[in-house]
Short mmCIF file of N, CA and C in Angstrom, two decimals:
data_model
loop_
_atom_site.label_atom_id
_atom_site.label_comp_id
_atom_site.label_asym_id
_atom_site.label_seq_id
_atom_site.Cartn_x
_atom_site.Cartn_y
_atom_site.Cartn_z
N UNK A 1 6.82 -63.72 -7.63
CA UNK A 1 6.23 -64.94 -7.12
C UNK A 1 5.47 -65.61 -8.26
N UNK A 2 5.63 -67.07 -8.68
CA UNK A 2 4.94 -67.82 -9.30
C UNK A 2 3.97 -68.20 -9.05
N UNK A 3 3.00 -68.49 -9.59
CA UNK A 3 1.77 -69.47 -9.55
C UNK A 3 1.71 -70.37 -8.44
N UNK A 4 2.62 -71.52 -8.60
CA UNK A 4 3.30 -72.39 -7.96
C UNK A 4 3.36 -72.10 -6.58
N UNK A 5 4.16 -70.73 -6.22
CA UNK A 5 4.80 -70.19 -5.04
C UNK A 5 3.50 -69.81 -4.58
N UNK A 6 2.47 -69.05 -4.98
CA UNK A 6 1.15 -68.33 -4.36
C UNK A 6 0.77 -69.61 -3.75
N UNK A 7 0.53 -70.71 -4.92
CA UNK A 7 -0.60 -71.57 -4.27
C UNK A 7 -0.07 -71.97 -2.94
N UNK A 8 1.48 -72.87 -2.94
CA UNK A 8 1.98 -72.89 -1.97
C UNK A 8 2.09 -72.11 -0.15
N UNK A 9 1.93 -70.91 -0.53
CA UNK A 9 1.50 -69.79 -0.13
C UNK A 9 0.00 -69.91 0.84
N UNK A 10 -1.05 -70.26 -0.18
CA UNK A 10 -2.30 -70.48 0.26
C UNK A 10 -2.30 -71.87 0.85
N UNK A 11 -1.46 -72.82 0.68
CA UNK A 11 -1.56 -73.98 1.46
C UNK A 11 -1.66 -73.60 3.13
N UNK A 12 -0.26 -72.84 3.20
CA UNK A 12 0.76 -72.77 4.09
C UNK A 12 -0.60 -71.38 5.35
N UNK A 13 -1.36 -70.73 4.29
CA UNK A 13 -2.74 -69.74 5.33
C UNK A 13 -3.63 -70.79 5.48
N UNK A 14 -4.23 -71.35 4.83
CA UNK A 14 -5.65 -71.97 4.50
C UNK A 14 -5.56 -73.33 5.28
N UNK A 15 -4.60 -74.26 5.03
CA UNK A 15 -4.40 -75.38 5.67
C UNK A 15 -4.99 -76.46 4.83
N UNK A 16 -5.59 -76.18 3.75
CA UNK A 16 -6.06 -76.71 2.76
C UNK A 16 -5.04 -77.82 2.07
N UNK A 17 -5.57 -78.78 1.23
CA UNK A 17 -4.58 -79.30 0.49
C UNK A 17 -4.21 -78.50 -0.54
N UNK A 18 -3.09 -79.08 -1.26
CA UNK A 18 -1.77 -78.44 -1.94
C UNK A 18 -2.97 -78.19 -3.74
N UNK A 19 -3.79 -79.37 -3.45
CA UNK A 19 -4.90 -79.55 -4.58
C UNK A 19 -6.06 -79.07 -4.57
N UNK A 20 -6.32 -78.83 -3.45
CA UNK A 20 -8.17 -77.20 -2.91
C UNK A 20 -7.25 -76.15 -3.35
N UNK A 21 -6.10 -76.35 -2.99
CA UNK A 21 -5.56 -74.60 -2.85
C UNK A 21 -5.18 -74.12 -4.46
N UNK A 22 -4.94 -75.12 -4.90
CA UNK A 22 -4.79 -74.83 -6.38
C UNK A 22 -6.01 -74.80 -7.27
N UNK A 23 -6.84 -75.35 -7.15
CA UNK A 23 -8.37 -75.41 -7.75
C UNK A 23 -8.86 -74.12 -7.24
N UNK A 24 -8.72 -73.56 -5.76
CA UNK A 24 -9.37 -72.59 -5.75
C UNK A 24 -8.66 -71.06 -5.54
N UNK A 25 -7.75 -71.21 -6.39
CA UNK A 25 -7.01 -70.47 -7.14
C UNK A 25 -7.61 -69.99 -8.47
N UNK A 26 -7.85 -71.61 -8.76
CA UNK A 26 -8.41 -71.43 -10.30
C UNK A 26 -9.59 -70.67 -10.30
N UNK A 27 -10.41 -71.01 -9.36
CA UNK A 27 -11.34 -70.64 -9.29
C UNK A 27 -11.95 -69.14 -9.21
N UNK A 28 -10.80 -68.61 -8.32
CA UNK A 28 -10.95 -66.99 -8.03
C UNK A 28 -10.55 -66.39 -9.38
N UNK A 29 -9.38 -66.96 -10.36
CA UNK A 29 -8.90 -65.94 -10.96
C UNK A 29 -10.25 -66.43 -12.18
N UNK A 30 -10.60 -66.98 -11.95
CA UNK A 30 -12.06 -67.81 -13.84
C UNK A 30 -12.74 -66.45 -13.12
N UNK A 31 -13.37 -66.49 -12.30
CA UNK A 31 -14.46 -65.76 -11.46
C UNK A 31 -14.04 -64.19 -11.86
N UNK A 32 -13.26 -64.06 -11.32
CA UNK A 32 -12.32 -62.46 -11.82
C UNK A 32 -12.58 -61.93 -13.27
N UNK A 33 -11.59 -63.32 -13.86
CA UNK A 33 -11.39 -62.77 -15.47
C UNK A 33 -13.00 -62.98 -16.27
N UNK A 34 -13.88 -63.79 -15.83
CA UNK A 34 -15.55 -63.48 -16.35
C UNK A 34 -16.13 -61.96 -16.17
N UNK A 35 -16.08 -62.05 -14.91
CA UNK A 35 -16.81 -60.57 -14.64
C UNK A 35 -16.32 -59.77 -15.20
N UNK A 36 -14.56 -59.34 -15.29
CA UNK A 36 -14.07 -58.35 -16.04
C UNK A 36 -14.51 -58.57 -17.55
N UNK A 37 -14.44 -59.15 -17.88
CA UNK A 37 -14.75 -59.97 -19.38
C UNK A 37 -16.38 -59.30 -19.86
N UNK A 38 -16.76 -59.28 -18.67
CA UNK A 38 -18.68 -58.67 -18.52
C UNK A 38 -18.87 -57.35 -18.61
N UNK A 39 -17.53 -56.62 -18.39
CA UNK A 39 -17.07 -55.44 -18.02
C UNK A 39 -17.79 -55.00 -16.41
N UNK A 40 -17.81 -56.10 -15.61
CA UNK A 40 -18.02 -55.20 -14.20
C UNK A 40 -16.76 -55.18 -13.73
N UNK A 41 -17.01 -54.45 -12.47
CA UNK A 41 -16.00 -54.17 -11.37
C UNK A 41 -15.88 -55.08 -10.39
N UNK A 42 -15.16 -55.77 -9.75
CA UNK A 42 -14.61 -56.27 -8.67
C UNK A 42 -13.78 -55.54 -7.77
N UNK A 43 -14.47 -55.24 -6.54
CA UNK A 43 -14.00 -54.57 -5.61
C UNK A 43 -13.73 -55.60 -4.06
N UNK A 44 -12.53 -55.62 -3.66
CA UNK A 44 -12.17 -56.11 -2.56
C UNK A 44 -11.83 -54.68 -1.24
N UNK A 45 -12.93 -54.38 -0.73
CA UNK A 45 -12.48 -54.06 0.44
C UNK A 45 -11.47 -53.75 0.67
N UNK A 46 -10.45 -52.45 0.84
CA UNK A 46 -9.27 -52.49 1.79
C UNK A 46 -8.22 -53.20 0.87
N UNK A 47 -8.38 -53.82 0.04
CA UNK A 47 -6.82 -54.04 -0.78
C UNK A 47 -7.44 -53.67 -2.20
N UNK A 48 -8.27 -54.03 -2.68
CA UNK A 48 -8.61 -52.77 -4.22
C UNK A 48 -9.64 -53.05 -5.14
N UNK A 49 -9.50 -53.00 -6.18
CA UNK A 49 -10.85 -52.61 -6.94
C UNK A 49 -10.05 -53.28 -8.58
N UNK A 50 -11.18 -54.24 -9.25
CA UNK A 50 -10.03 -54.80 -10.18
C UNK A 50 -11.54 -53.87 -12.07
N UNK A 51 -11.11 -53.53 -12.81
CA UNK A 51 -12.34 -52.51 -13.55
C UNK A 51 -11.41 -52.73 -15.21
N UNK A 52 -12.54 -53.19 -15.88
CA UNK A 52 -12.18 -52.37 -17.56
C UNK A 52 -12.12 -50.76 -17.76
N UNK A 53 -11.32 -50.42 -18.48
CA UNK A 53 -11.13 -49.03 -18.76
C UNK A 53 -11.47 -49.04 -20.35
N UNK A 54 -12.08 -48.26 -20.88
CA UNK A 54 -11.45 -47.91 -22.07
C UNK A 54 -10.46 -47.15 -22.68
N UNK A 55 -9.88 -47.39 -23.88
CA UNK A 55 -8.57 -46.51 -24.31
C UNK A 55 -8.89 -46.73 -25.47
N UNK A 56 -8.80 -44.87 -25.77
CA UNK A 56 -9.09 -44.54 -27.02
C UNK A 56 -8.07 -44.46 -28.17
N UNK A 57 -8.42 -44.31 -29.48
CA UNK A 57 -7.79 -44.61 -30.81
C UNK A 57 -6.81 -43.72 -30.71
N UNK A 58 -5.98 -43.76 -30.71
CA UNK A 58 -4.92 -42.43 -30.93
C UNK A 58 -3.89 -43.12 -32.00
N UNK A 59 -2.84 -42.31 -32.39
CA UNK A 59 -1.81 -42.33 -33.40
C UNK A 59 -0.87 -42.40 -32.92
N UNK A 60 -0.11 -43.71 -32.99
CA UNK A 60 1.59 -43.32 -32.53
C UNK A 60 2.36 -43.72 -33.92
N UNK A 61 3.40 -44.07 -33.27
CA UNK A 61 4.84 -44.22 -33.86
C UNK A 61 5.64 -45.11 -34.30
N UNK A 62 6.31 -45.69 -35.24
CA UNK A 62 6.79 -46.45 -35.90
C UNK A 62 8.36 -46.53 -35.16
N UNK A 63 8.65 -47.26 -34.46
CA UNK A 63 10.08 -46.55 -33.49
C UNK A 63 11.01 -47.00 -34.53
N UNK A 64 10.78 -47.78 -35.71
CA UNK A 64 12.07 -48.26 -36.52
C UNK A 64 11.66 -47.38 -37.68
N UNK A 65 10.76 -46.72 -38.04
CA UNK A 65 11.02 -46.22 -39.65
C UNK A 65 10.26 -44.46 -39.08
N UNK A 66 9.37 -44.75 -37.71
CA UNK A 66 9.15 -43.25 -37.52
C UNK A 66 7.85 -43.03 -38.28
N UNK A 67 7.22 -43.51 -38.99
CA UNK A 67 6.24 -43.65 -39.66
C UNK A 67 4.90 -43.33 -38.21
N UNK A 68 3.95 -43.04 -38.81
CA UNK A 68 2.45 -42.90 -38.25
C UNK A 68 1.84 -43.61 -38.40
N UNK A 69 1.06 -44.57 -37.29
CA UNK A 69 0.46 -45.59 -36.88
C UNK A 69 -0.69 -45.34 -36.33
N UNK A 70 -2.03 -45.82 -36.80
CA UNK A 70 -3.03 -45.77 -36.03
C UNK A 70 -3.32 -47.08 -35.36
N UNK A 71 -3.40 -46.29 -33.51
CA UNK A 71 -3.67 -47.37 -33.02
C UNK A 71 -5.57 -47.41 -32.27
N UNK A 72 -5.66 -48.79 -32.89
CA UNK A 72 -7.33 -48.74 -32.35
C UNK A 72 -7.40 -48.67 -30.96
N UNK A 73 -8.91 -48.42 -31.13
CA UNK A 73 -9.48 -48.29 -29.54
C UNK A 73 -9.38 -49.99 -28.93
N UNK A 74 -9.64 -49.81 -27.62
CA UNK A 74 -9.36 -51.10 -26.75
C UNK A 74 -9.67 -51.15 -25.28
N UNK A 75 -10.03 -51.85 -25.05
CA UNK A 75 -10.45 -52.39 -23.42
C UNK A 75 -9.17 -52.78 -22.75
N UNK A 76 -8.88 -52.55 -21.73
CA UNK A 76 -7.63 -52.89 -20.52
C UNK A 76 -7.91 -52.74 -19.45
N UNK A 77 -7.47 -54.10 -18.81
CA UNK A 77 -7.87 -54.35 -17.83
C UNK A 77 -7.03 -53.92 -16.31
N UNK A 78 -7.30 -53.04 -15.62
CA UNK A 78 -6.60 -52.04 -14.90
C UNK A 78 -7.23 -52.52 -13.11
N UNK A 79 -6.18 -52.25 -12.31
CA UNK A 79 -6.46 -52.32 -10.93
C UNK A 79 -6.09 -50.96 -10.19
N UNK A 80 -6.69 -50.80 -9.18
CA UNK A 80 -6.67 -49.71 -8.26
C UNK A 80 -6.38 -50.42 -6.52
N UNK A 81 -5.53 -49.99 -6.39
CA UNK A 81 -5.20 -50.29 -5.06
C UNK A 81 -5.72 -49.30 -3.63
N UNK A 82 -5.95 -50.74 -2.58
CA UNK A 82 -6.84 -49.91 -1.28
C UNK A 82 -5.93 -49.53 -0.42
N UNK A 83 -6.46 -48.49 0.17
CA UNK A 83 -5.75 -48.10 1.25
C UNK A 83 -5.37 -49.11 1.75
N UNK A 84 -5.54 -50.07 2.69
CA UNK A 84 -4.89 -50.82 3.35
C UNK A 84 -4.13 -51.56 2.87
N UNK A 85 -4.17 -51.93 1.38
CA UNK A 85 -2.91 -52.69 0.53
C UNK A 85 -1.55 -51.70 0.30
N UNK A 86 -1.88 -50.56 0.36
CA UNK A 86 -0.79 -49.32 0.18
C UNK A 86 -0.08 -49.18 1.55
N UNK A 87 -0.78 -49.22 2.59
CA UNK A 87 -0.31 -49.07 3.92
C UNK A 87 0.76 -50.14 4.21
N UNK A 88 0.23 -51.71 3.70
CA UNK A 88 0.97 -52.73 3.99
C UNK A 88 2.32 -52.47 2.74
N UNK A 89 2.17 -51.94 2.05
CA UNK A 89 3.43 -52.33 0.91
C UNK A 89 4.15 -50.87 1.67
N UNK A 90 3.61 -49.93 1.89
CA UNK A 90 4.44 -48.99 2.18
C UNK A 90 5.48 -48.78 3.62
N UNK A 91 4.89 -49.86 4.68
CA UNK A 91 5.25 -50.47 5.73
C UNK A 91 4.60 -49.28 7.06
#
């Protein structure tokens, strides 16, 4: 599903215009990607939990010459899914 298709999507729940529903789109994901950005957690109730992780420096692999690569440490941004979002995908 696209961007496009979600907002559409949220028209079609919300009843909102085609232009609230897209602004406040924008709005949830700015809101999201700050806090994560802050490194807090965002937790939704029953569908999941959105959190920075850290990942540490380790050494990989050169897949064309095979060579040893150090790769730095790094922040990633990881979700956990709620029970009730698992229930619904799992039917």
């Amino acid at each position: 599903m696209t961007k496009t298709e979600f907002v559409d999507k949220v028209v079609a729940e919300s009843g909102l215009s085609k232009k609230q529903s897209d602004e406040a789109v924008k709005a949830v994901l700015k809101v999201l990607t700050d806090a994560m950005a802050a490194g807090d957690k965002v937790s939704f109730p029953g569908f999941g939990s959105f959190e920075v992780r850290e990942r540490a420096a380790r050494e990989g692999k050169n897949p064309r010459t095979g060579e040893s690569v150090q790769i730095a440490a790094c922040k990633v941004p990881a979700f956990k899914a709620g029970k009730s979002l698992k229930d619904a995908v799992n039917g």
